[in-house]
Coordinates of C-alpha atoms in Angstrom, one line a residue:
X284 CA 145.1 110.5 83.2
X285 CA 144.8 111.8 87.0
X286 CA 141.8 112.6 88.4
X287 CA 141.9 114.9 91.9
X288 CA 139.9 116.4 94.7
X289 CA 139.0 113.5 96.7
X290 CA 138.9 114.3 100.1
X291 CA 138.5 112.0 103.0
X292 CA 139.3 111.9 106.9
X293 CA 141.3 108.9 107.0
X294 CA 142.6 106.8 104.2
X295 CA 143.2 102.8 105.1
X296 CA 146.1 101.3 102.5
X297 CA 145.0 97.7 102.7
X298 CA 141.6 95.8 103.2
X299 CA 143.1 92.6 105.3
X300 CA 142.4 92.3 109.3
X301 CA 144.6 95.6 110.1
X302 CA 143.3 97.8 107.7
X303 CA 139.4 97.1 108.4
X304 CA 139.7 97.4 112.1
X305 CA 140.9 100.9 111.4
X306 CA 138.8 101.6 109.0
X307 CA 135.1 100.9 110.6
X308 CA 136.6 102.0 113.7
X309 CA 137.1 105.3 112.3
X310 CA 133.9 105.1 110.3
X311 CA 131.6 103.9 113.4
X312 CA 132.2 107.4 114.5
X313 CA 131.0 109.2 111.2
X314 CA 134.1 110.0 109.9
X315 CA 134.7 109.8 106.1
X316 CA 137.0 107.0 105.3
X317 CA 138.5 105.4 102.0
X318 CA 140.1 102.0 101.7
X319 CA 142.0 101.2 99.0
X320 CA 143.2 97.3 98.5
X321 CA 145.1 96.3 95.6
X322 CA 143.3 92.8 95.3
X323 CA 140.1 91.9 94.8
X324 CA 138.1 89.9 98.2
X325 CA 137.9 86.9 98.7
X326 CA 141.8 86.5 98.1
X327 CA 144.1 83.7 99.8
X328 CA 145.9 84.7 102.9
X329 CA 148.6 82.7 105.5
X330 CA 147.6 82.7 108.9
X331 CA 144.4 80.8 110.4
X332 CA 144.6 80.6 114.1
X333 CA 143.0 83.2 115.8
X334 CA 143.1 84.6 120.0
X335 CA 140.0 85.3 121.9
X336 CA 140.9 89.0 122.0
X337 CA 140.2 88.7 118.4
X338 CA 137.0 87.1 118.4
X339 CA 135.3 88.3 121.9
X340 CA 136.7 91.5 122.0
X341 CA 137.7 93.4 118.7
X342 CA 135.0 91.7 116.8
X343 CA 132.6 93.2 119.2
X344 CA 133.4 96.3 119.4
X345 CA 133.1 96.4 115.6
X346 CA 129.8 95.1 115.5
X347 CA 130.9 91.9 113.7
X348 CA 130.7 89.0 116.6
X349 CA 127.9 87.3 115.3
X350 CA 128.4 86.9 111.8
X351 CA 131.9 85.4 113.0
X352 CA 129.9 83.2 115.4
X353 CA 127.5 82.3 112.5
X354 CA 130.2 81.5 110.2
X355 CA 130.6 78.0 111.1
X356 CA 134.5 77.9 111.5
X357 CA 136.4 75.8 113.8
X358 CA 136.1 75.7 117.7
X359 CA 139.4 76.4 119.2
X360 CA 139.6 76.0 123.2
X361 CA 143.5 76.6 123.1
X362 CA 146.7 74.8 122.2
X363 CA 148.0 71.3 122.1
X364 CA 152.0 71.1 122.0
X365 CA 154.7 68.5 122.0
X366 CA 157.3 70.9 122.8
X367 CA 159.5 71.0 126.3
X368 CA 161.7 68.3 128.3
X369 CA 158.1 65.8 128.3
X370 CA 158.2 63.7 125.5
X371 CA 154.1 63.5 125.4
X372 CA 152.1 66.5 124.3
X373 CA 150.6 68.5 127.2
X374 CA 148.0 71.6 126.4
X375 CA 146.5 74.8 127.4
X376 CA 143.1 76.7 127.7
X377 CA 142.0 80.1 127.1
X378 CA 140.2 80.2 130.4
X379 CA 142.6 82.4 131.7
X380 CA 140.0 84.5 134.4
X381 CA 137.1 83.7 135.7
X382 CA 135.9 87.3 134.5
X383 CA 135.3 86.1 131.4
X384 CA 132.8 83.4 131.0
X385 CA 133.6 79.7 128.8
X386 CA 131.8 81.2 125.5
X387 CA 134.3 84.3 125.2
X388 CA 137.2 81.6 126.3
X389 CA 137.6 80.4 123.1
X390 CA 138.7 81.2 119.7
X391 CA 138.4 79.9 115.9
X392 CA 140.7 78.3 113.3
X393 CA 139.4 80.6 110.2
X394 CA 140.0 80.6 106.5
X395 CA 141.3 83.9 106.1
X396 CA 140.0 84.6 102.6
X397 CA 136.6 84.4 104.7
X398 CA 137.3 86.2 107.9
X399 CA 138.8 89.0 105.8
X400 CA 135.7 89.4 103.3
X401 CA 133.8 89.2 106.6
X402 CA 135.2 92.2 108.2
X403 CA 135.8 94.2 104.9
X404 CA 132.2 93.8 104.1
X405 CA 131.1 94.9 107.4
X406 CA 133.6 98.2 107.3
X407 CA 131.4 98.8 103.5
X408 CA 128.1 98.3 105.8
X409 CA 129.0 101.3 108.4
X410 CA 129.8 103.3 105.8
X411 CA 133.6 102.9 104.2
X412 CA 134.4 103.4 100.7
X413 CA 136.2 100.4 99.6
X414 CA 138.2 100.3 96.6
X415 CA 139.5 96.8 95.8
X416 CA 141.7 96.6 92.5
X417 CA 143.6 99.9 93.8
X418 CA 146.8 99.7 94.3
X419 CA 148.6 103.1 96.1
X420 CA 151.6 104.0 94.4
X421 CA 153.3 106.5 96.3
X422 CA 152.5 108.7 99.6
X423 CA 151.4 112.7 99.5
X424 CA 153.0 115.1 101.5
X425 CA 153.1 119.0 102.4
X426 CA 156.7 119.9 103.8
X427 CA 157.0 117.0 107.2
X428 CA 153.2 115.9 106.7
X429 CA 151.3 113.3 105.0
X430 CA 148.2 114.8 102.9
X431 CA 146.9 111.3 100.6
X432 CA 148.2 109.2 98.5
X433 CA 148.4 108.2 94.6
X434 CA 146.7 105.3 93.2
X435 CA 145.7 103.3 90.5
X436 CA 141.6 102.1 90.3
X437 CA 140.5 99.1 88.7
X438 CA 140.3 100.7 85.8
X439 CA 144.0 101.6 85.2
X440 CA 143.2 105.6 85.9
X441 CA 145.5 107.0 88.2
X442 CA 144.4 109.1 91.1
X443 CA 144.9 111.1 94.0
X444 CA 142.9 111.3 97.4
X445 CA 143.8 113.6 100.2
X446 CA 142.6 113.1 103.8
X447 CA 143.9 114.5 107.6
X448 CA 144.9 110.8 108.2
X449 CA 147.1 107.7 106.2
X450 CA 146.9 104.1 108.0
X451 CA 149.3 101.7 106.0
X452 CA 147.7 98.5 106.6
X453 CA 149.1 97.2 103.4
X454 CA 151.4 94.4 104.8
X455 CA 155.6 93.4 105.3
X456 CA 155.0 94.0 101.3
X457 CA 154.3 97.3 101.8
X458 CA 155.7 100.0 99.3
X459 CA 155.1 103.2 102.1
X460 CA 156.3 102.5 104.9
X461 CA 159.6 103.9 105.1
X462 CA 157.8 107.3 105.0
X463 CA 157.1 107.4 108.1
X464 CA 160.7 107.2 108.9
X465 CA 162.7 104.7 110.7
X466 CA 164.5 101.3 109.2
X467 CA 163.1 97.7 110.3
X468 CA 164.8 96.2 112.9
X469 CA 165.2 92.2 111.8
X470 CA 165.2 89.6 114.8
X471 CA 168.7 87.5 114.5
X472 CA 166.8 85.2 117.2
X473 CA 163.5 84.4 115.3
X474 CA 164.7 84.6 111.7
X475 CA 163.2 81.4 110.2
X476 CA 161.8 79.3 106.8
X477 CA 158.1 78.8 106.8
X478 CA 157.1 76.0 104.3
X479 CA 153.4 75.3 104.4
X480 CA 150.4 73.8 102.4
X481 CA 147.1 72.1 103.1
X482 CA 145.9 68.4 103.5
X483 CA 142.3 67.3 102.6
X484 CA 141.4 66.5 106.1
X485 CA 143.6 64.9 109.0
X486 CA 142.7 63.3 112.1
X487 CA 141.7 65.5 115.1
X488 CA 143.0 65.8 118.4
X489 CA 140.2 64.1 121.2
X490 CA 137.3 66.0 122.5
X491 CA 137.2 68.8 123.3
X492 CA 139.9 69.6 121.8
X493 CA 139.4 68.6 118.8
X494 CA 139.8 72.0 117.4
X495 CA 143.0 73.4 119.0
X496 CA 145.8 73.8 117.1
X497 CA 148.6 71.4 117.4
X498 CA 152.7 72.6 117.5
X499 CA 155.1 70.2 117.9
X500 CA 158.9 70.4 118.0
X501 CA 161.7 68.2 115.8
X502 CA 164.8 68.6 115.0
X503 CA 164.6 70.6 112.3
X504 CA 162.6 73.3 114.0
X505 CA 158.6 72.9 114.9
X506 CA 155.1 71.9 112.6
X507 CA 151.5 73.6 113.3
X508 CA 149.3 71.6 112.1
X509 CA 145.2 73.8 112.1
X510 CA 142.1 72.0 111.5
X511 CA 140.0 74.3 109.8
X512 CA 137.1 72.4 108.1
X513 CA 136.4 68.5 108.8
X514 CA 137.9 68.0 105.1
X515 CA 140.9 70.4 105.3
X516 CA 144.3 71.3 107.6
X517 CA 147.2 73.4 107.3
X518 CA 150.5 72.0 108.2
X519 CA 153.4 74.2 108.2
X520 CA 157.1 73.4 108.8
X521 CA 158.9 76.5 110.4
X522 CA 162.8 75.4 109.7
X523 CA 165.9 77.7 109.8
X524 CA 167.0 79.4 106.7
X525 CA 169.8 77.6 106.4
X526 CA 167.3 74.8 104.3
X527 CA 166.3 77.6 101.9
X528 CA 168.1 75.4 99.0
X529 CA 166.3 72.4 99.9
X530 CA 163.2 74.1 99.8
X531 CA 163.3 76.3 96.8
X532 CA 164.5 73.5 94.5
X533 CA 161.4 71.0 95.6
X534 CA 158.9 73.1 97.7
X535 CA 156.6 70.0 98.3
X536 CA 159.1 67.6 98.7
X537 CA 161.1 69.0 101.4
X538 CA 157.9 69.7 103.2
X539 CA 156.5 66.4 102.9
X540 CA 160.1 65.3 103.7
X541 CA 159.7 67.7 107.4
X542 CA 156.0 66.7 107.8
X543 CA 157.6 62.3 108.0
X544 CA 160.5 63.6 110.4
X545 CA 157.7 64.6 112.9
X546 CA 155.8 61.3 114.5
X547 CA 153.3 63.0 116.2
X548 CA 152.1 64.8 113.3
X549 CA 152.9 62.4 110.5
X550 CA 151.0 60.0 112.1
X551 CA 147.9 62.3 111.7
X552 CA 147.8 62.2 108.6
X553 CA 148.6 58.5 107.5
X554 CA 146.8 57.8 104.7
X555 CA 145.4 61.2 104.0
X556 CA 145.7 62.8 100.0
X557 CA 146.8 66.5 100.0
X558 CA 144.4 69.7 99.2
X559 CA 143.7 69.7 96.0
X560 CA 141.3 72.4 96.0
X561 CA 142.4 75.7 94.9
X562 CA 144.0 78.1 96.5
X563 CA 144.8 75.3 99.0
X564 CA 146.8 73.0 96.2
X565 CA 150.0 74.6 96.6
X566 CA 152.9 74.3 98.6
X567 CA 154.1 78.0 99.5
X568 CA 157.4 78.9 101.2
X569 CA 157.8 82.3 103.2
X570 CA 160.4 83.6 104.9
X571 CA 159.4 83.7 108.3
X572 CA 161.5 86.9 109.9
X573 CA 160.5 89.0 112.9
X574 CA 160.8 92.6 112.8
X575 CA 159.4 95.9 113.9
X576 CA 160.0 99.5 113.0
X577 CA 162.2 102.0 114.5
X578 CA 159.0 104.4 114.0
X579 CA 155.5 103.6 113.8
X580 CA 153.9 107.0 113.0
X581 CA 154.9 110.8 111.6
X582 CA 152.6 113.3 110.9
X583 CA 149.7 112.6 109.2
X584 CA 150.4 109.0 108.8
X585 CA 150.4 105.3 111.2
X586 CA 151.4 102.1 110.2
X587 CA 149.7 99.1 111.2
X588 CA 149.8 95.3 111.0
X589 CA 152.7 93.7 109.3
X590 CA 153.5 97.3 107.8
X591 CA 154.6 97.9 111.2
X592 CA 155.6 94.6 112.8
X593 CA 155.6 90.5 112.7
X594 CA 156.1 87.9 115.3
X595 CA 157.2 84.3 115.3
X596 CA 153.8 82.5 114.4
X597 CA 154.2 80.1 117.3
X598 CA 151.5 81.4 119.6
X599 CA 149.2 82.9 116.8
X600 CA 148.9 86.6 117.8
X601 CA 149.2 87.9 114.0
X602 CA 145.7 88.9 113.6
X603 CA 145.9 90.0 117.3
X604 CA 148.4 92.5 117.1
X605 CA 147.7 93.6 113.5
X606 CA 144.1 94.4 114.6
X607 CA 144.9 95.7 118.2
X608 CA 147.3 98.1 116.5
X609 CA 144.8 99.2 114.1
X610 CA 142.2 99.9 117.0
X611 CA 144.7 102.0 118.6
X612 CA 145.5 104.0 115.5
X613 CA 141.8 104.4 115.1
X614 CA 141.5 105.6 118.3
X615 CA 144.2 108.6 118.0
X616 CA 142.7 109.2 114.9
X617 CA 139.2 109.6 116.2
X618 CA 140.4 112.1 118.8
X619 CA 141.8 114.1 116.7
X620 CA 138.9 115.0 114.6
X621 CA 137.2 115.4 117.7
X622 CA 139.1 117.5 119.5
X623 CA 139.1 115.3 122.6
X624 CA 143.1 114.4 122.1
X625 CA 145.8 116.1 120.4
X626 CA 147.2 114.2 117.5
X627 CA 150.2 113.6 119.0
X628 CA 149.2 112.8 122.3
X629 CA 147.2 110.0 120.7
X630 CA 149.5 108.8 118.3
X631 CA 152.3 108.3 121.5
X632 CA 149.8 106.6 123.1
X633 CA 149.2 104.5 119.9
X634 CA 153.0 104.0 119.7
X635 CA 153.7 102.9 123.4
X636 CA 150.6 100.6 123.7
X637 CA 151.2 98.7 120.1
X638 CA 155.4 98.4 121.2
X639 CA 154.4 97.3 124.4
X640 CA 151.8 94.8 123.4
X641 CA 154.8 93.2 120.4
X642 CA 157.5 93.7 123.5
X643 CA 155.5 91.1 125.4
X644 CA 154.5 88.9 122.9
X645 CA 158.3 88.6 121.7
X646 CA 159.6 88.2 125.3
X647 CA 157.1 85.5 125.7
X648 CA 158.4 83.1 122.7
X649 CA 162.1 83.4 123.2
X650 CA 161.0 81.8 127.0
X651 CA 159.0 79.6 125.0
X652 CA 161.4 78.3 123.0
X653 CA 164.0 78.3 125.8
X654 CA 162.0 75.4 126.6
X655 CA 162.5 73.1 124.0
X656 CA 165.5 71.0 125.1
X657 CA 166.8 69.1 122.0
X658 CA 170.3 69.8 122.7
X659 CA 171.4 68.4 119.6
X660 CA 169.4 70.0 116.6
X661 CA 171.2 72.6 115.3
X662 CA 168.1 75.0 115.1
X663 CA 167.7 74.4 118.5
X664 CA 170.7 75.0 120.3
X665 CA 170.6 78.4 118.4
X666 CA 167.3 79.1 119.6
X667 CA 167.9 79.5 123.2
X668 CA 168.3 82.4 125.6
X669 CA 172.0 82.3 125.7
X670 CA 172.6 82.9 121.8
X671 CA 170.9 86.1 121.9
X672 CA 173.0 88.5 120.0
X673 CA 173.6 91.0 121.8
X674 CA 173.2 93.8 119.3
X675 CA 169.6 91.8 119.2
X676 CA 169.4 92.5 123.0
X677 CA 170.4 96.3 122.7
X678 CA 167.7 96.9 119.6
X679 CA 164.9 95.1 121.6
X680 CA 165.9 97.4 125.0
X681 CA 165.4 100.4 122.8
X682 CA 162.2 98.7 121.8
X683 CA 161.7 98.9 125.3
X684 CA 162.0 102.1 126.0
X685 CA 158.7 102.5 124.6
X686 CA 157.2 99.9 126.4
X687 CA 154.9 101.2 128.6
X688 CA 155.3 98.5 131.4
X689 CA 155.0 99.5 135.4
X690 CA 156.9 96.4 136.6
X691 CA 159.8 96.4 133.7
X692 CA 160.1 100.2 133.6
X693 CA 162.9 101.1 130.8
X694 CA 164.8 97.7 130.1
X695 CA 168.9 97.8 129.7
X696 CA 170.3 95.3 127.3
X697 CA 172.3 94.0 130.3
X698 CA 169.7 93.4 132.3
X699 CA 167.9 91.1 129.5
X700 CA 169.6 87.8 129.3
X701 CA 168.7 87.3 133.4
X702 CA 165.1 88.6 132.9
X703 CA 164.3 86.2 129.7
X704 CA 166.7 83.3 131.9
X705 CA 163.9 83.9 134.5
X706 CA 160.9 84.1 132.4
X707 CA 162.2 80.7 130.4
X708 CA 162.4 78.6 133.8
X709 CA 158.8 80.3 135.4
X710 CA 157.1 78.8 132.0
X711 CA 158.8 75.3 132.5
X712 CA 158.3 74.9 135.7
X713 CA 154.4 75.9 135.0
X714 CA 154.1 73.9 131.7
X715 CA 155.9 70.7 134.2
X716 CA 152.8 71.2 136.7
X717 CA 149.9 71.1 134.3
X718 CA 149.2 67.6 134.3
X719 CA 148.9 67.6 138.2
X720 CA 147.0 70.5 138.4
X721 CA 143.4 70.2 139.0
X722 CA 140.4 71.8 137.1
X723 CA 140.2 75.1 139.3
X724 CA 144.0 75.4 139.0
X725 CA 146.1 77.0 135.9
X726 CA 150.1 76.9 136.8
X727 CA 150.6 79.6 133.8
X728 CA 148.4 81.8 135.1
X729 CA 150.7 82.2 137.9
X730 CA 153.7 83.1 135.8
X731 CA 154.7 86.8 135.2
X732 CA 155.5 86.2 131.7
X733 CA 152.0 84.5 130.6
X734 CA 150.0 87.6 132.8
X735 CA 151.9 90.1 131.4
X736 CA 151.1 88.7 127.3
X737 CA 147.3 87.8 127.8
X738 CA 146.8 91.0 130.0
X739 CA 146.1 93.3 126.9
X740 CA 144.0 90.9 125.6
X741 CA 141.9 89.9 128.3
X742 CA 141.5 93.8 128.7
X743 CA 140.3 94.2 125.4
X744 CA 137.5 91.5 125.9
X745 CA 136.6 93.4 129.2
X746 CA 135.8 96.7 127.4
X747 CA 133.6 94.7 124.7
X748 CA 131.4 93.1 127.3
X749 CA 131.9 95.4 129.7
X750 CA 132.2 98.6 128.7
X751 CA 135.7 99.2 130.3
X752 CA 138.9 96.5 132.1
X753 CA 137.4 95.3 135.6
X754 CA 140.3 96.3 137.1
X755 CA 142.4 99.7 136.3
X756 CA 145.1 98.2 134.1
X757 CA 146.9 101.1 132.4
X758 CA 150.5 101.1 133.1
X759 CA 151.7 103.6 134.8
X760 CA 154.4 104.9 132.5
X761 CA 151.3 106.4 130.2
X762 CA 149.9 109.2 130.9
X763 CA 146.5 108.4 131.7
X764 CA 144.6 108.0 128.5
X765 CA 141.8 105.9 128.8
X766 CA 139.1 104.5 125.9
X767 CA 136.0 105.4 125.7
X768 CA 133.5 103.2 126.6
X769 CA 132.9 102.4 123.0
X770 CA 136.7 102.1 123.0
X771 CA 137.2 103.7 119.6
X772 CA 139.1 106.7 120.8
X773 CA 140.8 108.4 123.9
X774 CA 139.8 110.4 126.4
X775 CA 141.9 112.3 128.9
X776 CA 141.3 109.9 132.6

């Protein structure tokens, strides 16, 4: 049985941190908007560590701050890492400019079946219909557009639901998004093992950073290791694939095995029993590629979050860049039912910012793990700047292309291997005078490679405090959209 004639503005395909940005976006502005998820909330989801963008800025402008702040999660002031020529761990804050005062400098370490019910509830308060248990089966479409999609309700009933707009939020599981056109491009570079689980507490780095997360490098590739509740840490093992038979015949084992092969982890958690409180009991493996797509929109339809693109977990900008996406989807969608912004003015202006804003967070980790100078791992010497393939090189430079960057314009392959060489030596030399730099003074905020990632970010705080970016940031290779100063949509500058 099929039941019709639902008719919306926007429909969201997944209810995680991408597809309820988008959707309360677009529903703060009194649009009608449907979210379909195909679990029911709270559900169990990878990734805890969160950016300040994140929690001062996007949170904000959705009108979800304070219950965040009044959730009681972790403190998170930066990042503590054992990783570099210095053999002792060395760390960083998010103080980044003096624009943005100490409270918004910080972030949290979040259970992400909490944070995600938190901001899919709040999208149900402003007014989105939310449909958990509905998994979308296929995409509708009238000649090159996307009209709705097809899904199944809770019930079993199948259904269809047509609307001007299609976000796929739904994940790098998603069943859609090769509609839009466009393969996935894998990274050779960053194509890694994640083995992770949970410990029932763990000692804590000293105040006041007691709450940052912890990365440190061995020779089989690098462990996090988040404190998320007095009583509970993630530790995760991210390992080339090449151990994927080790893994998959003892999951546990071969990540308690990585856990003992890295001191200054182990040695936090001497002595300390494993999680065994569900979800957190299990050991999971995941395999931990970086990709993005060829095309990010078509008619009708956007994709969004790990739909569109993922990043090496190293610096923790998932939720970042799966929620800043989705707030610039919202945006082009917004001004197209207004009339403010043609629809695919909007959506290139969605598509240059969100490939920009990857371009510079992928950039950033192949200099960061340039850095890393054990010489005789075998992950390691694959992972530096030299071993670059260079089909990798020309697929990222046609990434580029639609980077809009004013001081990298158009990048050639050619030209990559000195620019990353350059970027890898700025951040050691910076990282090298961090413990000799004094309290007013933050070597990485000298380097090009460190502005240009945190820019966006710090911009995105700027416009939930302040309305708008202190200084005029947009890059010159976009035409001069600008948010509002609700910065939910686009207007002409």
């Amino acid at each position: 049985m099929t039941s019709e004639n639902e008719d919306y503005d926007l429909i969201v395909v997944g209810g995680g941190p991408a597809g309820s940005t988008a959707a309360t976006a677009v529903a703060l502005r009194g649009h009608r908007v449907l979210l379909l998820e195909r679990e029911t909330f709270p559900r169990y989801q990878i990734g805890e560590s969160l950016l300040p963008a994140t929690v001062h800025g996007l949170c904000r402008l959705l009108g979800v701050a304070d219950e965040v702040a009044r959730a009681g999660f972790t403190l998170k002031r930066g990042g503590t890492l054992r990783w570099g020529r210095d053999p002792e761990p060395w760390q960083f804050s998010f103080a980044m400019t003096p624009r943005l005062p100490e409270p918004t400098a910080t972030a949290f370490q979040v259970e992400r079946s909490r944070f995600d019910e938190i901001l899919l509830r709040n999208a149900e308060r402003v007014g989105v219909e939310v449909r958990e248990g509905s998994p979308v089966r296929r995409v509708l479409s009238e000649g090159d557009r996307v009209r709705g999609v097809e899904y199944t309700d809770r019930d079993g009933t199948r259904r269809t639901a047509h609307a001007r707009f299609v976000i796929d939020a739904s994940g790098n599981t998603s069943r859609i998004h090769g509609r839009v056109g466009g393969a996935r491009v894998y990274s050779d570079f960053f194509r890694n093992l994640a083995v992770f689980g949970y410990y029932a507490g763990g000692r804590r780095l000293p105040a006041p950073n007691s709450g940052n997360i912890f990365c440190a490098a061995f020779d089989a590739g690098w462990l996090w290791y988040i404190p998320l509740r007095d009583d509970l840490t993630s530790v995760g093992a991210v390992i080339a694939p090449e151990h994927y038979a080790a893994v998959q015949d003892d999951p546990r084992a071969a990540w308690q095995n990585m856990i003992k092969a890295c001191p200054e982890v182990d040695r936090l958690l001497t002595d300390v029993p494993v999680a065994t409180e569900p979800p957190y009991d299990q050991v999971r493996v995941r395999k931990d590629y970086s990709y993005w797509k060829a095309s990010l929109w078509s008619p009708g339809m956007a994709l969004v979050g790990d739909a569109a693109c993922f990043v090496d977990p190293v610096l923790s900008s998932g939720v970042h860049l799966a929620t800043y996406g989705a707030l610039l989807a919202a945006r082009a969608v917004n001004s197209a039912l207004d009339g403010s912004v043609p629809e695919e003015r909007g959506f290139a202006e969605f598509e240059a910012r969100y490939r920009r804003e990857y371009g510079v967070f992928y950039e950033f980790l192949i200099a960061f793990y340039d850095m890393e100078r054990n010489e005789d791992s075998y992950f390691w010497s694959a992972k530096k700047i030299t071993r670059v393939d260079v089909d990798e090189a020309a697929a990222f430079a046609e990434l580029a292309g639609g980077v809009a960057s004013g001081d990298t314009g158009v990048l050639a392959a050619g030209g990559l291997g000195a620019r990353w060489n350059s970027a890898a030596a700025e951040l050691e030399g910076a990282v090298g005078r961090l413990t000799s730099a004094d309290d007013r003074t933050n070597p990485l905020l000298g380097t090009r490679v460190v502005t240009e990632t945190f820019r966006t970010g710090n911009a995105l705080q700027e416009q939930a405090l302040y309305g708008g970016p202190l200084d005029d940031r947009t890059p010159p290779a976009i035409d001069r959209l600008t948010a509002t100063e609700d910065g939910l949509s686009w207007l002409p500058a």
